[in-house]
Each structure stands twice: as structure tokens, then as C-alpha cells.
Amino acid sequence: MWHLVAPALAQYFTVVLMDVRGYGDSVRPASDAEHAAHSKRAMARDALAVMQHHGFERFGVLAHDRGARVAHRLALDHPAAVDRLMLLDIAPTLAMYENTTQAFATAYWHWFFLIQPPPLPEALIASDPVRYIRSVMGKRHAGLAAFAPDALAEYERCVQLAGTSHAICEDYRASATIDLAHDRTDIAAGKKLTQPLNVLWGEHGAVGQCFDVLALWRERATQVTGNSLPCGHYLAEEAPELLLPHALDFFKA
């Protein structure tokens, strides 16, 4: 998804890209009753280990959607490692669940489908994974036209890998259970993000239309800036020419 963004960023920074657990060619770990293997805390530890492996003890993070939820947890759990943070098209997970409306549930129906007990959601996805991914991605603002053919082919390849359907469901099950418990613990303790946080969202996407994105992040962080871009959910592919100046200004600061 970063193929229109990463080359430009690499002119100024060392860019490390990774697939989180269960996506792309990353590991599909065995699931457990608490969904801990797919928690954002576990995935954040993965991200930290990847960066340390490449010699980076402190770094900036740019992340979208599921990866942005991992990035949020990474910055909370390991504040000394994350210098600054840019999150694309998300509000805090707990706030999104607690403020769900009919409009949001209709647009993000998959949030509630994927968290149902196994094996039904994964069985339905696995019956035709390409149809599933084309349906979810293609019904958003820009349709499938937003995706370069090579990128779409890669998404389709990865969703057909063994274990992917279950891993996707476990990611969302974790978000609705163990991840919310971690978030509630942080809120009870008054723990917030202290790094500079920039949030961008698509004005035609459900997140911006259903939530006050900046207000919700200002409840969870001390230094928040951000704005919408005239696109849908997939900012890096729908509007890379708009995203890049924001990213360069933010990370070069």
C-alpha cells in the first residue's frame, strides 16, 4: 500500500516496512482463548524488535488502519522508542466501539462480522477470499480503481495464503477484547501518548464522517494535530500527492 509513498520518503529517511501478524507474508500465529497472540501489544513488540534488529532504537512511525492501531499501542508501551507518530484514518479503537452508531455499523459491518466466534467468519471468507477482499475494498469511496493492478494482485495473493482468514478474524477479535482491556487500563491510569501525534483522515471515509477524530485523539494524547484530506479510507493510494507533503513536514520537523 505504500508503493506511491515510500520511495519519496526514502529520499530523506531510512524506511522500514513490515507486515503485521497475519497479513502479507508475516507469520500466522496460533490463536489462543484471550486472542493475545493477535493483540496490538504483541504486534507492537514485533515492530520494536524489527526496528532494533535494523539498528534503530528511536524512530518515527507512519501507519494506516490496522497498522495504526499497532502503532498507537507501540507508542504507548514503548514511548522511549517512538519519536513521533502519524496515524491515517483511525480514531482510538475503544472510542470507536463505545460511540458506534447505525451509520458506522453499516459502513464498518466487517468489524462486527469478523469478531463472531470461529469458525463461521473465517469459513465464509475462505470460501472465496478474493471476492471478500474485493467487496470490502471496492465498496469504499474510490472503489477498486484506487488500487494499482500490481498492488491489488498482491492483496489477492496474500489473502489466499493458508491461515489468513483466521488471522484476520483473530486480529479483529483481539481488537474487541484484549486490546480494549489494555486501553481501559491506560485510561484508568491516566496514561496518554506524549509524542507529537499527527492524524489524517479521508473526508469521504466513515471514520471522519462518524467521529470527531481530533477530539477523540486529544483525549488520548497531549500533542495532537491533524486534518482531513479530500479522499476516502486509503489515503496512501488515493491521495499520495496530498499525504506526502504532510508526512515530510511532520517527520522532518
PDB file of C-alpha atoms in Angstrom:
ATOM      1  CA  MET A   1       0.000   0.000   0.000  1.00  0.00           C
ATOM      2  CA  TRP A   2       2.997   2.322   0.430  1.00  0.00           C
ATOM      3  CA  HIS A   3       4.348   1.933  -3.118  1.00  0.00           C
ATOM      4  CA  LEU A   4       3.395   5.539  -4.040  1.00  0.00           C
ATOM      5  CA  VAL A   5       4.738   6.971  -0.764  1.00  0.00           C
ATOM      6  CA  ALA A   6       7.766   5.004   0.417  1.00  0.00           C
ATOM      7  CA  PRO A   7      10.143   5.926  -2.453  1.00  0.00           C
ATOM      8  CA  ALA A   8       9.660   9.644  -1.785  1.00  0.00           C
ATOM      9  CA  LEU A   9      10.124   9.191   1.966  1.00  0.00           C
ATOM     10  CA  ALA A  10      13.270   7.148   1.328  1.00  0.00           C
ATOM     11  CA  GLN A  11      14.919  10.218  -0.193  1.00  0.00           C
ATOM     12  CA  TYR A  12      15.047  11.702   3.316  1.00  0.00           C
ATOM     13  CA  PHE A  13      14.752   8.771   5.724  1.00  0.00           C
ATOM     14  CA  THR A  14      15.607   5.122   6.116  1.00  0.00           C
ATOM     15  CA  VAL A  15      12.225   3.462   5.560  1.00  0.00           C
ATOM     16  CA  VAL A  16      11.463   0.114   7.169  1.00  0.00           C
ATOM     17  CA  LEU A  17       8.200  -1.525   6.080  1.00  0.00           C
ATOM     18  CA  MET A  18       6.686  -4.540   7.795  1.00  0.00           C
ATOM     19  CA  ASP A  19       3.554  -6.638   7.595  1.00  0.00           C
ATOM     20  CA  VAL A  20       1.903  -7.122  10.977  1.00  0.00           C
ATOM     21  CA  ARG A  21       0.996 -10.609  12.164  1.00  0.00           C
ATOM     22  CA  GLY A  22      -1.448 -12.377   9.909  1.00  0.00           C
ATOM     23  CA  TYR A  23      -1.082 -10.034   6.935  1.00  0.00           C
ATOM     24  CA  GLY A  24       1.108 -10.074   3.850  1.00  0.00           C
ATOM     25  CA  ASP A  25       3.820 -12.693   4.275  1.00  0.00           C
ATOM     26  CA  SER A  26       4.120 -12.340   8.052  1.00  0.00           C
ATOM     27  CA  VAL A  27       3.595 -15.233  10.426  1.00  0.00           C
ATOM     28  CA  ARG A  28       0.104 -16.555  11.154  1.00  0.00           C
ATOM     29  CA  PRO A  29       0.486 -17.413  14.861  1.00  0.00           C
ATOM     30  CA  ALA A  30      -1.681 -19.978  16.599  1.00  0.00           C
ATOM     31  CA  SER A  31      -4.672 -18.389  18.290  1.00  0.00           C
ATOM     32  CA  ASP A  32      -5.480 -18.567  21.988  1.00  0.00           C
ATOM     33  CA  ALA A  33      -8.574 -18.059  24.110  1.00  0.00           C
ATOM     34  CA  GLU A  34      -7.654 -14.480  25.017  1.00  0.00           C
ATOM     35  CA  HIS A  35      -6.534 -13.579  21.462  1.00  0.00           C
ATOM     36  CA  ALA A  36      -3.246 -12.422  22.999  1.00  0.00           C
ATOM     37  CA  ALA A  37      -1.189 -13.637  20.036  1.00  0.00           C
ATOM     38  CA  HIS A  38      -3.033 -11.124  17.857  1.00  0.00           C
ATOM     39  CA  SER A  39      -3.177  -8.298  20.376  1.00  0.00           C
ATOM     40  CA  LYS A  40      -1.813  -4.946  19.353  1.00  0.00           C
ATOM     41  CA  ARG A  41       0.572  -5.236  22.304  1.00  0.00           C
ATOM     42  CA  ALA A  42       2.131  -8.379  20.821  1.00  0.00           C
ATOM     43  CA  MET A  43       2.299  -6.805  17.376  1.00  0.00           C
ATOM     44  CA  ALA A  44       3.886  -3.675  18.862  1.00  0.00           C
ATOM     45  CA  ARG A  45       6.618  -5.822  20.382  1.00  0.00           C
ATOM     46  CA  ASP A  46       7.166  -7.309  16.920  1.00  0.00           C
ATOM     47  CA  ALA A  47       7.555  -3.838  15.428  1.00  0.00           C
ATOM     48  CA  LEU A  48      10.004  -2.792  18.131  1.00  0.00           C
ATOM     49  CA  ALA A  49      12.055  -5.945  17.586  1.00  0.00           C
ATOM     50  CA  VAL A  50      12.169  -5.324  13.826  1.00  0.00           C
ATOM     51  CA  MET A  51      13.428  -1.784  14.312  1.00  0.00           C
ATOM     52  CA  GLN A  52      16.014  -2.832  16.893  1.00  0.00           C
ATOM     53  CA  HIS A  53      17.161  -5.626  14.583  1.00  0.00           C
ATOM     54  CA  HIS A  54      17.914  -2.970  11.966  1.00  0.00           C
ATOM     55  CA  GLY A  55      19.751  -0.814  14.497  1.00  0.00           C
ATOM     56  CA  PHE A  56      17.087   1.775  15.309  1.00  0.00           C
ATOM     57  CA  GLU A  57      16.401   2.454  18.972  1.00  0.00           C
ATOM     58  CA  ARG A  58      14.283   5.570  18.314  1.00  0.00           C
ATOM     59  CA  PHE A  59      12.215   6.258  15.228  1.00  0.00           C
ATOM     60  CA  GLY A  60       9.124   7.854  13.746  1.00  0.00           C
ATOM     61  CA  VAL A  61       6.083   5.800  12.795  1.00  0.00           C
ATOM     62  CA  LEU A  62       3.670   6.255   9.884  1.00  0.00           C
ATOM     63  CA  ALA A  63       0.788   3.790   9.882  1.00  0.00           C
ATOM     64  CA  HIS A  64      -2.677   3.223   8.463  1.00  0.00           C
ATOM     65  CA  ASP A  65      -5.783   1.431   9.775  1.00  0.00           C
ATOM     66  CA  ARG A  66      -4.827  -1.898  11.419  1.00  0.00           C
ATOM     67  CA  GLY A  67      -1.173  -0.932  11.460  1.00  0.00           C
ATOM     68  CA  ALA A  68      -2.101   2.398  13.011  1.00  0.00           C
ATOM     69  CA  ARG A  69      -3.726   0.575  15.927  1.00  0.00           C
ATOM     70  CA  VAL A  70      -0.480  -1.325  16.392  1.00  0.00           C
ATOM     71  CA  ALA A  71       1.412   1.972  16.193  1.00  0.00           C
ATOM     72  CA  HIS A  72      -0.830   3.509  18.865  1.00  0.00           C
ATOM     73  CA  ARG A  73      -0.012   0.638  21.232  1.00  0.00           C
ATOM     74  CA  LEU A  74       3.683   0.764  20.281  1.00  0.00           C
ATOM     75  CA  ALA A  75       3.915   4.440  21.203  1.00  0.00           C
ATOM     76  CA  LEU A  76       2.044   3.886  24.488  1.00  0.00           C
ATOM     77  CA  ASP A  77       4.004   0.833  25.603  1.00  0.00           C
ATOM     78  CA  HIS A  78       7.424   1.962  24.351  1.00  0.00           C
ATOM     79  CA  PRO A  79       7.436   5.777  24.472  1.00  0.00           C
ATOM     80  CA  ALA A  80      11.220   5.996  24.519  1.00  0.00           C
ATOM     81  CA  ALA A  81      11.370   4.290  21.122  1.00  0.00           C
ATOM     82  CA  VAL A  82       8.786   6.357  19.219  1.00  0.00           C
ATOM     83  CA  ASP A  83       9.902   9.881  18.411  1.00  0.00           C
ATOM     84  CA  ARG A  84       6.733  10.990  16.598  1.00  0.00           C
ATOM     85  CA  LEU A  85       3.651   9.319  15.211  1.00  0.00           C
ATOM     86  CA  MET A  86       1.411   9.826  12.166  1.00  0.00           C
ATOM     87  CA  LEU A  87      -1.800   7.786  12.046  1.00  0.00           C
ATOM     88  CA  LEU A  88      -4.038   7.509   8.992  1.00  0.00           C
ATOM     89  CA  ASP A  89      -7.824   7.192   9.070  1.00  0.00           C
ATOM     90  CA  ILE A  90      -8.447   5.862  12.545  1.00  0.00           C
ATOM     91  CA  ALA A  91      -9.850   7.084  15.829  1.00  0.00           C
ATOM     92  CA  PRO A  92      -8.922   5.257  19.059  1.00  0.00           C
ATOM     93  CA  THR A  93     -10.338   1.726  18.958  1.00  0.00           C
ATOM     94  CA  LEU A  94     -12.146   1.947  22.289  1.00  0.00           C
ATOM     95  CA  ALA A  95     -13.779   5.242  21.343  1.00  0.00           C
ATOM     96  CA  MET A  96     -14.969   3.805  18.046  1.00  0.00           C
ATOM     97  CA  TYR A  97     -16.612   0.831  19.727  1.00  0.00           C
ATOM     98  CA  GLU A  98     -18.122   2.919  22.513  1.00  0.00           C
ATOM     99  CA  ASN A  99     -19.522   5.510  20.104  1.00  0.00           C
ATOM    100  CA  THR A 100     -20.832   3.165  17.441  1.00  0.00           C
ATOM    101  CA  THR A 101     -23.870   4.427  15.546  1.00  0.00           C
ATOM    102  CA  GLN A 102     -26.021   2.792  12.912  1.00  0.00           C
ATOM    103  CA  ALA A 103     -24.127   4.724  10.240  1.00  0.00           C
ATOM    104  CA  PHE A 104     -20.771   3.448  11.470  1.00  0.00           C
ATOM    105  CA  ALA A 105     -22.003  -0.125  11.952  1.00  0.00           C
ATOM    106  CA  THR A 106     -23.364  -0.094   8.418  1.00  0.00           C
ATOM    107  CA  ALA A 107     -20.143   1.234   6.888  1.00  0.00           C
ATOM    108  CA  TYR A 108     -17.845  -0.903   9.052  1.00  0.00           C
ATOM    109  CA  TRP A 109     -20.030  -4.022   9.183  1.00  0.00           C
ATOM    110  CA  HIS A 110     -16.898  -6.167   8.931  1.00  0.00           C
ATOM    111  CA  TRP A 111     -15.835  -5.040  12.422  1.00  0.00           C
ATOM    112  CA  PHE A 112     -18.820  -6.892  13.837  1.00  0.00           C
ATOM    113  CA  PHE A 113     -18.775  -9.803  11.401  1.00  0.00           C
ATOM    114  CA  LEU A 114     -15.112 -10.704  11.954  1.00  0.00           C
ATOM    115  CA  ILE A 115     -15.352 -10.828  15.757  1.00  0.00           C
ATOM    116  CA  GLN A 116     -18.001 -13.555  15.737  1.00  0.00           C
ATOM    117  CA  PRO A 117     -16.840 -16.904  17.183  1.00  0.00           C
ATOM    118  CA  PRO A 118     -14.926 -19.265  14.904  1.00  0.00           C
ATOM    119  CA  PRO A 119     -15.208 -20.927  12.529  1.00  0.00           C
ATOM    120  CA  LEU A 120     -18.067 -19.137  10.744  1.00  0.00           C
ATOM    121  CA  PRO A 121     -16.446 -15.812   9.688  1.00  0.00           C
ATOM    122  CA  GLU A 122     -13.202 -17.408   8.526  1.00  0.00           C
ATOM    123  CA  ALA A 123     -15.070 -20.199   6.741  1.00  0.00           C
ATOM    124  CA  LEU A 124     -17.136 -17.688   4.795  1.00  0.00           C
ATOM    125  CA  ILE A 125     -14.054 -15.644   3.860  1.00  0.00           C
ATOM    126  CA  ALA A 126     -12.023 -18.718   2.930  1.00  0.00           C
ATOM    127  CA  SER A 127     -14.778 -19.909   0.607  1.00  0.00           C
ATOM    128  CA  ASP A 128     -13.900 -17.029  -1.745  1.00  0.00           C
ATOM    129  CA  PRO A 129     -11.179 -14.786  -0.280  1.00  0.00           C
ATOM    130  CA  VAL A 130     -10.674 -12.726  -3.429  1.00  0.00           C
ATOM    131  CA  ARG A 131     -14.364 -11.904  -3.577  1.00  0.00           C
ATOM    132  CA  TYR A 132     -14.263 -10.906   0.093  1.00  0.00           C
ATOM    133  CA  ILE A 133     -11.335  -8.535  -0.254  1.00  0.00           C
ATOM    134  CA  ARG A 134     -12.644  -7.020  -3.476  1.00  0.00           C
ATOM    135  CA  SER A 135     -16.022  -6.457  -1.838  1.00  0.00           C
ATOM    136  CA  VAL A 136     -14.642  -4.793   1.309  1.00  0.00           C
ATOM    137  CA  MET A 137     -12.100  -2.637  -0.520  1.00  0.00           C
ATOM    138  CA  GLY A 138     -14.169  -1.949  -3.592  1.00  0.00           C
ATOM    139  CA  LYS A 139     -17.264  -0.670  -1.821  1.00  0.00           C
ATOM    140  CA  ARG A 140     -15.461   2.265  -0.242  1.00  0.00           C
ATOM    141  CA  HIS A 141     -15.278   5.781  -1.670  1.00  0.00           C
ATOM    142  CA  ALA A 142     -12.874   5.294  -4.587  1.00  0.00           C
ATOM    143  CA  GLY A 143     -13.773   1.715  -5.446  1.00  0.00           C
ATOM    144  CA  LEU A 144     -11.188  -0.700  -6.806  1.00  0.00           C
ATOM    145  CA  ALA A 145      -9.939   1.965  -9.212  1.00  0.00           C
ATOM    146  CA  ALA A 146      -7.871   3.372  -6.325  1.00  0.00           C
ATOM    147  CA  PHE A 147      -5.528   0.381  -6.413  1.00  0.00           C
ATOM    148  CA  ALA A 148      -2.756  -0.186  -8.901  1.00  0.00           C
ATOM    149  CA  PRO A 149      -3.195  -3.565 -10.639  1.00  0.00           C
ATOM    150  CA  ASP A 150       0.051  -4.924  -9.199  1.00  0.00           C
ATOM    151  CA  ALA A 151      -0.929  -3.858  -5.693  1.00  0.00           C
ATOM    152  CA  LEU A 152      -4.386  -5.377  -5.968  1.00  0.00           C
ATOM    153  CA  ALA A 153      -2.874  -8.616  -7.276  1.00  0.00           C
ATOM    154  CA  GLU A 154      -0.585  -8.703  -4.231  1.00  0.00           C
ATOM    155  CA  TYR A 155      -3.514  -8.180  -1.843  1.00  0.00           C
ATOM    156  CA  GLU A 156      -5.344 -11.017  -3.568  1.00  0.00           C
ATOM    157  CA  ARG A 157      -2.302 -13.301  -3.366  1.00  0.00           C
ATOM    158  CA  CYS A 158      -1.859 -12.669   0.340  1.00  0.00           C
ATOM    159  CA  VAL A 159      -5.497 -13.115   1.321  1.00  0.00           C
ATOM    160  CA  GLN A 160      -5.392 -16.586  -0.227  1.00  0.00           C
ATOM    161  CA  LEU A 161      -2.419 -17.760   1.861  1.00  0.00           C
ATOM    162  CA  ALA A 162      -3.177 -20.546   4.316  1.00  0.00           C
ATOM    163  CA  GLY A 163      -4.330 -19.236   7.683  1.00  0.00           C
ATOM    164  CA  THR A 164      -5.021 -15.682   6.526  1.00  0.00           C
ATOM    165  CA  SER A 165      -8.782 -15.773   7.019  1.00  0.00           C
ATOM    166  CA  HIS A 166      -8.385 -16.950  10.606  1.00  0.00           C
ATOM    167  CA  ALA A 167      -5.617 -14.433  11.298  1.00  0.00           C
ATOM    168  CA  ILE A 168      -7.769 -11.549  10.060  1.00  0.00           C
ATOM    169  CA  CYS A 169     -10.609 -12.626  12.330  1.00  0.00           C
ATOM    170  CA  GLU A 170      -8.254 -13.011  15.289  1.00  0.00           C
ATOM    171  CA  ASP A 171      -6.876  -9.509  14.718  1.00  0.00           C
ATOM    172  CA  TYR A 172     -10.390  -8.079  14.977  1.00  0.00           C
ATOM    173  CA  ARG A 173     -11.374 -10.368  17.867  1.00  0.00           C
ATOM    174  CA  ALA A 174      -8.356  -9.085  19.761  1.00  0.00           C
ATOM    175  CA  SER A 175      -9.383  -5.502  18.996  1.00  0.00           C
ATOM    176  CA  ALA A 176     -12.792  -6.137  20.546  1.00  0.00           C
ATOM    177  CA  THR A 177     -11.478  -7.893  23.662  1.00  0.00           C
ATOM    178  CA  ILE A 178      -7.899  -7.855  24.958  1.00  0.00           C
ATOM    179  CA  ASP A 179      -6.992  -4.615  23.178  1.00  0.00           C
ATOM    180  CA  LEU A 180      -9.935  -2.829  24.806  1.00  0.00           C
ATOM    181  CA  ALA A 181      -8.842  -4.141  28.204  1.00  0.00           C
ATOM    182  CA  HIS A 182      -5.374  -2.689  27.627  1.00  0.00           C
ATOM    183  CA  ASP A 183      -6.905   0.629  26.552  1.00  0.00           C
ATOM    184  CA  ARG A 184      -9.169   0.796  29.604  1.00  0.00           C
ATOM    185  CA  THR A 185      -6.200   0.125  31.871  1.00  0.00           C
ATOM    186  CA  ASP A 186      -4.310   3.033  30.301  1.00  0.00           C
ATOM    187  CA  ILE A 187      -7.284   5.371  30.631  1.00  0.00           C
ATOM    188  CA  ALA A 188      -7.802   4.413  34.272  1.00  0.00           C
ATOM    189  CA  ALA A 189      -4.130   5.169  34.929  1.00  0.00           C
ATOM    190  CA  GLY A 190      -4.262   8.482  33.044  1.00  0.00           C
ATOM    191  CA  LYS A 191      -1.694   7.243  30.549  1.00  0.00           C
ATOM    192  CA  LYS A 192      -1.575   9.181  27.263  1.00  0.00           C
ATOM    193  CA  LEU A 193       0.607   9.488  24.211  1.00  0.00           C
ATOM    194  CA  THR A 194       3.213  12.168  24.839  1.00  0.00           C
ATOM    195  CA  GLN A 195       4.914  12.204  21.422  1.00  0.00           C
ATOM    196  CA  PRO A 196       3.864  14.641  18.697  1.00  0.00           C
ATOM    197  CA  LEU A 197       0.891  12.958  17.030  1.00  0.00           C
ATOM    198  CA  ASN A 198      -0.461  13.898  13.613  1.00  0.00           C
ATOM    199  CA  VAL A 199      -3.674  12.296  12.414  1.00  0.00           C
ATOM    200  CA  LEU A 200      -5.042  12.440   8.894  1.00  0.00           C
ATOM    201  CA  TRP A 201      -8.294  11.002   7.633  1.00  0.00           C
ATOM    202  CA  GLY A 202     -10.316  10.855   4.447  1.00  0.00           C
ATOM    203  CA  GLU A 203     -13.201  13.290   4.355  1.00  0.00           C
ATOM    204  CA  HIS A 204     -15.185  10.779   2.325  1.00  0.00           C
ATOM    205  CA  GLY A 205     -14.456   7.905   4.718  1.00  0.00           C
ATOM    206  CA  ALA A 206     -16.613   6.543   7.531  1.00  0.00           C
ATOM    207  CA  VAL A 207     -14.132   7.439  10.281  1.00  0.00           C
ATOM    208  CA  GLY A 208     -14.230  11.152   9.565  1.00  0.00           C
ATOM    209  CA  GLN A 209     -17.949  11.152   8.896  1.00  0.00           C
ATOM    210  CA  CYS A 210     -18.898   9.228  12.033  1.00  0.00           C
ATOM    211  CA  PHE A 211     -16.401  10.538  14.604  1.00  0.00           C
ATOM    212  CA  ASP A 212     -14.761  13.765  15.752  1.00  0.00           C
ATOM    213  CA  VAL A 213     -11.305  12.406  15.058  1.00  0.00           C
ATOM    214  CA  LEU A 214      -9.238  15.228  16.564  1.00  0.00           C
ATOM    215  CA  ALA A 215     -11.369  15.469  19.704  1.00  0.00           C
ATOM    216  CA  LEU A 216     -11.089  11.739  20.365  1.00  0.00           C
ATOM    217  CA  TRP A 217      -7.319  11.728  19.891  1.00  0.00           C
ATOM    218  CA  ARG A 218      -6.948  14.755  22.149  1.00  0.00           C
ATOM    219  CA  GLU A 219      -8.467  12.623  24.895  1.00  0.00           C
ATOM    220  CA  ARG A 220      -5.675  10.079  24.407  1.00  0.00           C
ATOM    221  CA  ALA A 221      -2.654  12.253  23.558  1.00  0.00           C
ATOM    222  CA  THR A 222      -1.070  15.504  24.709  1.00  0.00           C
ATOM    223  CA  GLN A 223       0.251  16.868  21.367  1.00  0.00           C
ATOM    224  CA  VAL A 224      -2.253  16.375  18.559  1.00  0.00           C
ATOM    225  CA  THR A 225      -2.532  17.997  15.136  1.00  0.00           C
ATOM    226  CA  GLY A 226      -4.358  16.810  12.066  1.00  0.00           C
ATOM    227  CA  ASN A 227      -6.899  17.315   9.330  1.00  0.00           C
ATOM    228  CA  SER A 228      -8.887  15.547   6.658  1.00  0.00           C
ATOM    229  CA  LEU A 229      -7.794  15.004   3.075  1.00  0.00           C
ATOM    230  CA  PRO A 230     -10.236  15.001   0.128  1.00  0.00           C
ATOM    231  CA  CYS A 231     -10.238  11.229  -0.356  1.00  0.00           C
ATOM    232  CA  GLY A 232     -11.586   8.052   1.167  1.00  0.00           C
ATOM    233  CA  HIS A 233     -10.090   5.474   3.518  1.00  0.00           C
ATOM    234  CA  TYR A 234      -6.978   4.537   1.550  1.00  0.00           C
ATOM    235  CA  LEU A 235      -5.019   7.787   1.803  1.00  0.00           C
ATOM    236  CA  ALA A 236      -1.670   6.399   0.656  1.00  0.00           C
ATOM    237  CA  GLU A 237      -3.172   5.039  -2.553  1.00  0.00           C
ATOM    238  CA  GLU A 238      -5.987   7.509  -3.219  1.00  0.00           C
ATOM    239  CA  ALA A 239      -4.107  10.713  -2.446  1.00  0.00           C
ATOM    240  CA  PRO A 240      -0.336  10.127  -2.152  1.00  0.00           C
ATOM    241  CA  GLU A 241       0.388  13.572  -3.593  1.00  0.00           C
ATOM    242  CA  LEU A 242      -1.537  15.110  -0.664  1.00  0.00           C
ATOM    243  CA  LEU A 243      -0.253  12.756   2.012  1.00  0.00           C
ATOM    244  CA  LEU A 244       3.438  13.153   1.173  1.00  0.00           C
ATOM    245  CA  PRO A 245       3.813  16.874   1.976  1.00  0.00           C
ATOM    246  CA  HIS A 246       2.137  16.314   5.345  1.00  0.00           C
ATOM    247  CA  ALA A 247       4.393  13.359   6.114  1.00  0.00           C
ATOM    248  CA  LEU A 248       7.582  15.126   5.059  1.00  0.00           C
ATOM    249  CA  ASP A 249       6.761  18.276   7.024  1.00  0.00           C
ATOM    250  CA  PHE A 250       5.875  16.265  10.110  1.00  0.00           C
ATOM    251  CA  PHE A 251       8.797  13.845  10.162  1.00  0.00           C
ATOM    252  CA  LYS A 252      11.409  16.419   9.121  1.00  0.00           C
ATOM    253  CA  ALA A 253      10.389  18.751  11.958  1.00  0.00           C
TER     254      ALA A 253
END
